[in-house]
Amino acid sequence: MRPLRIGLTLRILGVLVVLGVAVFPLYWMIVTALSSNSDLFAEKARLVPDFSQFGVFIDALAEGKALGWLRNSLVIAVGTTVLSIGLGIPLGYALSRFSFWGKAIVTVLLLFTQMLPEALMVVPLFSLFRRFGLLDSLGGLILVNSAFVLPIVALILKGAIDGIPRALEESARVDGARPLTVLTRINVPLIAPSIAATAVIAFFHAWNEYVFAVTFIFTPGKQPASVGIANFIGELGTPIQTVMAVAFMFTLPAVVFYLFAQRHVVAGMTAGAVKG
């Protein structure tokens, strides 16, 4: 019994250490945001937030810019997630279930896209977006983010669909189900954990994206939070408390979304790893 208790204690300690490492950056952002200038530049760091300085959060929201940035980021992230999953499900299904010429080449090309850095594509995409009138629009950012995250979404969903027995689909076809019905009524519910995992990947990619956002968006009111926070950095001074307050508000929705979907993430990432 004693070795069992020791092992359990060590596991609990390990979980607490990992949890502390993960939560500490959020805690330190709160402490920094709720610190006065004298506390920030004192010899000893302040370890407990000063809630009398909570007005920095109210001021950041009252100005309207931070709230607008967060709204834009949410629109871009949700739009990218919906579009990439909506296109990734049929693409993953086609790669998994249909045989066609060049199927292996398509799969390799999807993998190859993940090797291309975003900065390499800025100039050609800028010219393309200017031609089609997609510059300075949230829709343009949704399209470009979806294009970059779609390959990994499709490949993850392909692996999940590979693990579904074909006999289930054949039974549905015998009963008169059409291909679209088979996909939506049989495959989609079975790969729900993988869809949740890809939703987290797509959401985080779009939520944190900076390069395309700072290049393609010109109007300050259309900027996402990833770009808006960078605008606080000035030549003569930077309001550190305001930056940390907005950064905390920018981080919190992503953390909440991950906590909401995290129980499906591990199952979704491992789905299809073992076929049969």
Short mmCIF file of C-alpha atoms in Angstrom, two decimals:
data_model
loop_
_atom_site.label_atom_id
_atom_site.label_comp_id
_atom_site.label_asym_id
_atom_site.label_seq_id
_atom_site.Cartn_x
_atom_site.Cartn_y
_atom_site.Cartn_z
CA MET A 1 0.00 0.00 0.00
CA ARG A 2 2.84 2.41 0.82
CA PRO A 3 4.41 2.25 -2.71
CA LEU A 4 0.93 2.88 -4.14
CA ARG A 5 0.44 5.95 -1.95
CA ILE A 6 3.91 7.25 -2.81
CA GLY A 7 3.18 6.86 -6.53
CA LEU A 8 -0.18 8.62 -6.16
CA THR A 9 1.45 11.45 -4.21
CA LEU A 10 4.13 11.90 -6.86
CA ARG A 11 1.52 12.01 -9.60
CA ILE A 12 -0.49 14.61 -7.71
CA LEU A 13 2.63 16.71 -7.18
CA GLY A 14 3.48 16.39 -10.86
CA VAL A 15 0.00 17.55 -11.85
CA LEU A 16 0.22 20.50 -9.46
CA VAL A 17 3.62 21.53 -10.85
CA VAL A 18 2.37 21.37 -14.45
CA LEU A 19 -0.79 23.25 -13.47
CA GLY A 20 1.28 25.92 -11.74
CA VAL A 21 3.52 26.37 -14.78
CA ALA A 22 0.46 26.68 -17.04
CA VAL A 23 -1.50 29.07 -14.81
CA PHE A 24 1.39 31.26 -13.62
CA PRO A 25 1.59 33.42 -16.80
CA LEU A 26 -2.10 34.32 -16.44
CA TYR A 27 -1.62 35.09 -12.76
CA TRP A 28 1.42 37.24 -13.48
CA MET A 29 -0.51 39.22 -16.11
CA ILE A 30 -3.16 40.00 -13.48
CA VAL A 31 -0.52 40.98 -10.92
CA THR A 32 1.21 43.27 -13.43
CA ALA A 33 -2.05 44.83 -14.61
CA LEU A 34 -3.10 45.52 -10.99
CA SER A 35 0.19 47.13 -9.95
CA SER A 36 1.04 50.79 -9.65
CA ASN A 37 4.04 52.30 -11.39
CA SER A 38 5.97 52.36 -8.11
CA ASP A 39 5.32 48.63 -7.64
CA LEU A 40 6.38 47.82 -11.20
CA PHE A 41 9.77 49.48 -10.83
CA ALA A 42 10.39 48.58 -7.19
CA GLU A 43 13.40 46.50 -6.20
CA LYS A 44 11.17 43.63 -5.00
CA ALA A 45 8.51 42.28 -7.28
CA ARG A 46 4.93 42.41 -6.10
CA LEU A 47 3.50 38.88 -5.85
CA VAL A 48 -0.09 39.72 -4.88
CA PRO A 49 -2.42 41.79 -7.10
CA ASP A 50 -3.53 45.17 -5.82
CA PHE A 51 -7.28 45.14 -6.50
CA SER A 52 -7.52 48.85 -5.83
CA GLN A 53 -6.00 49.25 -9.31
CA PHE A 54 -8.85 47.30 -10.95
CA GLY A 55 -9.86 50.46 -12.78
CA VAL A 56 -7.28 49.64 -15.47
CA PHE A 57 -9.60 46.91 -16.78
CA ILE A 58 -12.60 49.26 -16.71
CA ASP A 59 -10.65 51.99 -18.50
CA ALA A 60 -9.44 49.55 -21.17
CA LEU A 61 -13.02 48.47 -21.88
CA ALA A 62 -14.47 51.98 -21.58
CA GLU A 63 -12.27 53.29 -24.39
CA GLY A 64 -13.99 50.86 -26.74
CA LYS A 65 -10.88 49.83 -28.68
CA ALA A 66 -10.12 46.71 -26.65
CA LEU A 67 -13.71 45.48 -26.85
CA GLY A 68 -13.73 46.03 -30.61
CA TRP A 69 -10.44 44.19 -31.03
CA LEU A 70 -11.74 41.23 -29.05
CA ARG A 71 -14.94 41.19 -31.11
CA ASN A 72 -12.94 41.18 -34.34
CA SER A 73 -10.70 38.37 -33.07
CA LEU A 74 -13.77 36.35 -32.11
CA VAL A 75 -15.36 36.83 -35.55
CA ILE A 76 -12.14 35.79 -37.29
CA ALA A 77 -11.53 32.78 -35.03
CA VAL A 78 -15.11 31.48 -35.16
CA GLY A 79 -15.34 32.06 -38.92
CA THR A 80 -12.05 30.25 -39.52
CA THR A 81 -13.10 27.35 -37.30
CA VAL A 82 -16.48 26.91 -38.98
CA LEU A 83 -15.12 27.26 -42.54
CA SER A 84 -12.09 25.00 -42.05
CA ILE A 85 -14.15 22.24 -40.40
CA GLY A 86 -16.96 22.62 -42.94
CA LEU A 87 -14.46 22.08 -45.76
CA GLY A 88 -12.22 19.68 -43.86
CA ILE A 89 -14.91 17.07 -43.17
CA PRO A 90 -15.75 16.32 -46.84
CA LEU A 91 -12.07 16.62 -47.83
CA GLY A 92 -11.00 14.19 -45.11
CA TYR A 93 -13.84 11.85 -46.08
CA ALA A 94 -12.82 11.92 -49.74
CA LEU A 95 -9.18 11.17 -48.90
CA SER A 96 -10.23 8.34 -46.63
CA ARG A 97 -12.97 6.61 -48.62
CA PHE A 98 -12.44 7.34 -52.31
CA SER A 99 -9.69 6.12 -54.60
CA PHE A 100 -8.64 8.47 -57.39
CA TRP A 101 -5.56 9.27 -59.41
CA GLY A 102 -3.15 11.51 -57.56
CA LYS A 103 -4.56 10.79 -54.11
CA ALA A 104 -1.08 10.28 -52.64
CA ILE A 105 0.12 13.48 -54.31
CA VAL A 106 -2.76 15.45 -52.80
CA THR A 107 -1.93 14.10 -49.33
CA VAL A 108 1.76 15.00 -49.74
CA LEU A 109 0.83 18.49 -50.94
CA LEU A 110 -1.39 18.98 -47.89
CA LEU A 111 1.55 18.04 -45.69
CA PHE A 112 3.85 20.29 -47.70
CA THR A 113 1.68 23.33 -47.02
CA GLN A 114 2.50 23.01 -43.33
CA MET A 115 6.17 23.58 -44.15
CA LEU A 116 5.53 27.00 -45.71
CA PRO A 117 5.99 29.94 -43.32
CA GLU A 118 3.25 32.57 -43.38
CA ALA A 119 5.75 35.38 -44.00
CA LEU A 120 6.72 33.75 -47.30
CA MET A 121 3.15 34.06 -48.59
CA VAL A 122 2.43 37.64 -47.52
CA VAL A 123 3.49 39.39 -50.75
CA PRO A 124 1.71 37.09 -53.26
CA LEU A 125 -1.40 36.95 -51.08
CA PHE A 126 -1.40 40.73 -50.73
CA SER A 127 -1.43 41.11 -54.52
CA LEU A 128 -4.15 38.50 -54.85
CA PHE A 129 -6.31 40.07 -52.14
CA ARG A 130 -5.93 43.53 -53.67
CA ARG A 131 -7.13 42.19 -57.04
CA PHE A 132 -10.24 40.60 -55.51
CA GLY A 133 -11.01 43.41 -53.07
CA LEU A 134 -10.35 41.34 -49.93
CA LEU A 135 -7.93 43.74 -48.27
CA ASP A 136 -9.02 45.46 -45.06
CA SER A 137 -11.82 42.96 -44.41
CA LEU A 138 -12.40 40.35 -41.73
CA GLY A 139 -13.67 37.99 -44.42
CA GLY A 140 -10.29 38.07 -46.11
CA LEU A 141 -8.55 37.09 -42.89
CA ILE A 142 -11.03 34.25 -42.39
CA LEU A 143 -10.23 32.94 -45.87
CA VAL A 144 -6.46 33.10 -45.52
CA ASN A 145 -6.46 31.58 -42.03
CA SER A 146 -8.77 28.80 -43.20
CA ALA A 147 -6.48 28.09 -46.15
CA PHE A 148 -3.51 27.60 -43.83
CA VAL A 149 -5.30 25.49 -41.21
CA LEU A 150 -7.48 23.42 -43.58
CA PRO A 151 -4.75 20.88 -44.53
CA ILE A 152 -4.05 19.82 -40.95
CA VAL A 153 -7.79 19.73 -40.20
CA ALA A 154 -8.44 17.49 -43.21
CA LEU A 155 -5.57 15.13 -42.38
CA ILE A 156 -6.66 14.72 -38.76
CA LEU A 157 -10.24 14.03 -39.81
CA LYS A 158 -9.01 11.61 -42.49
CA GLY A 159 -7.20 9.61 -39.81
CA ALA A 160 -10.35 9.55 -37.69
CA ILE A 161 -12.54 8.40 -40.58
CA ASP A 162 -9.99 5.68 -41.42
CA GLY A 163 -10.78 4.15 -38.04
CA ILE A 164 -14.51 3.82 -38.77
CA PRO A 165 -15.45 0.36 -40.11
CA ARG A 166 -16.71 0.52 -43.67
CA ALA A 167 -19.40 -2.03 -42.73
CA LEU A 168 -21.33 0.74 -40.96
CA GLU A 169 -21.50 2.80 -44.14
CA GLU A 170 -22.36 -0.23 -46.27
CA SER A 171 -25.24 -1.10 -43.94
CA ALA A 172 -26.57 2.44 -44.22
CA ARG A 173 -26.36 2.34 -48.03
CA VAL A 174 -28.26 -0.95 -48.05
CA ASP A 175 -31.02 0.81 -46.11
CA GLY A 176 -31.14 3.49 -48.80
CA ALA A 177 -29.00 6.22 -47.22
CA ARG A 178 -27.33 8.63 -49.63
CA PRO A 179 -23.60 9.45 -49.39
CA LEU A 180 -24.29 12.83 -47.75
CA THR A 181 -26.58 11.17 -45.21
CA VAL A 182 -23.92 8.56 -44.46
CA LEU A 183 -21.40 11.32 -43.86
CA THR A 184 -23.58 13.50 -41.65
CA ARG A 185 -25.52 10.82 -39.75
CA ILE A 186 -22.82 8.16 -39.26
CA ASN A 187 -19.32 9.52 -39.74
CA VAL A 188 -19.68 12.98 -38.20
CA PRO A 189 -21.07 11.75 -34.83
CA LEU A 190 -18.36 9.09 -34.62
CA ILE A 191 -15.53 11.55 -35.29
CA ALA A 192 -16.93 14.23 -32.97
CA PRO A 193 -13.83 14.09 -30.69
CA SER A 194 -11.56 14.68 -33.70
CA ILE A 195 -13.78 17.55 -34.85
CA ALA A 196 -13.41 19.09 -31.38
CA ALA A 197 -9.63 18.71 -31.58
CA THR A 198 -9.45 20.35 -35.00
CA ALA A 199 -11.78 23.11 -33.80
CA VAL A 200 -9.28 23.93 -31.04
CA ILE A 201 -6.41 23.96 -33.55
CA ALA A 202 -8.28 26.19 -36.01
CA PHE A 203 -9.56 28.54 -33.30
CA PHE A 204 -6.14 29.04 -31.72
CA HIS A 205 -4.46 29.55 -35.10
CA ALA A 206 -6.88 32.30 -36.09
CA TRP A 207 -7.08 33.82 -32.61
CA ASN A 208 -3.30 34.27 -32.30
CA GLU A 209 -2.48 35.05 -35.95
CA TYR A 210 -0.56 38.31 -36.39
CA VAL A 211 1.35 38.47 -39.69
CA PHE A 212 -1.63 38.48 -42.07
CA ALA A 213 -3.72 40.63 -39.74
CA VAL A 214 -1.14 43.40 -39.47
CA THR A 215 -0.51 43.32 -43.24
CA PHE A 216 -4.03 43.05 -44.66
CA ILE A 217 -5.99 45.23 -42.19
CA PHE A 218 -5.55 49.01 -42.40
CA THR A 219 -8.57 50.38 -40.51
CA PRO A 220 -7.93 50.48 -36.73
CA GLY A 221 -11.54 49.54 -36.02
CA LYS A 222 -11.14 46.26 -37.94
CA GLN A 223 -7.92 45.15 -36.28
CA PRO A 224 -7.96 42.00 -34.14
CA ALA A 225 -6.61 42.01 -30.60
CA SER A 226 -3.30 40.44 -31.66
CA VAL A 227 -2.54 43.59 -33.66
CA GLY A 228 -4.25 46.04 -31.32
CA ILE A 229 -2.14 45.02 -28.33
CA ALA A 230 1.03 45.63 -30.34
CA ASN A 231 -0.16 49.19 -31.04
CA PHE A 232 0.24 50.03 -27.34
CA ILE A 233 4.01 49.90 -27.73
CA GLY A 234 5.04 53.52 -28.22
CA GLU A 235 8.25 55.31 -29.04
CA LEU A 236 8.36 57.23 -25.76
CA GLY A 237 6.44 54.97 -23.41
CA THR A 238 4.28 51.87 -23.09
CA PRO A 239 1.34 51.61 -20.63
CA ILE A 240 2.36 48.25 -19.19
CA GLN A 241 -0.69 47.90 -16.94
CA THR A 242 -3.07 48.52 -19.85
CA VAL A 243 -1.14 46.14 -22.10
CA MET A 244 -1.33 43.37 -19.50
CA ALA A 245 -5.02 44.02 -18.82
CA VAL A 246 -5.92 43.76 -22.50
CA ALA A 247 -3.56 40.79 -22.94
CA PHE A 248 -5.34 38.97 -20.10
CA MET A 249 -8.73 39.66 -21.67
CA PHE A 250 -7.31 38.47 -24.99
CA THR A 251 -6.00 35.23 -23.47
CA LEU A 252 -9.06 34.36 -21.37
CA PRO A 253 -11.54 33.48 -24.20
CA ALA A 254 -9.04 31.08 -25.77
CA VAL A 255 -8.42 29.39 -22.42
CA VAL A 256 -12.16 29.06 -21.77
CA PHE A 257 -12.72 27.60 -25.22
CA TYR A 258 -9.94 25.06 -24.69
CA LEU A 259 -11.30 24.06 -21.28
CA PHE A 260 -14.71 23.58 -22.87
CA ALA A 261 -13.33 21.26 -25.56
CA GLN A 262 -10.32 19.73 -23.81
CA ARG A 263 -12.03 16.45 -22.85
CA HIS A 264 -12.37 15.68 -26.55
CA VAL A 265 -8.92 16.86 -27.62
CA VAL A 266 -6.83 13.87 -26.54
CA ALA A 267 -9.34 11.37 -27.91
CA GLY A 268 -9.57 13.33 -31.13
CA MET A 269 -5.83 13.60 -31.67
CA THR A 270 -5.35 9.85 -31.12
CA ALA A 271 -8.39 8.77 -33.18
CA GLY A 272 -7.23 6.81 -36.17
CA ALA A 273 -3.83 6.07 -34.68
CA VAL A 274 -4.90 2.45 -34.29
CA LYS A 275 -7.06 1.16 -37.11
CA GLY A 276 -9.52 -1.64 -36.62
#
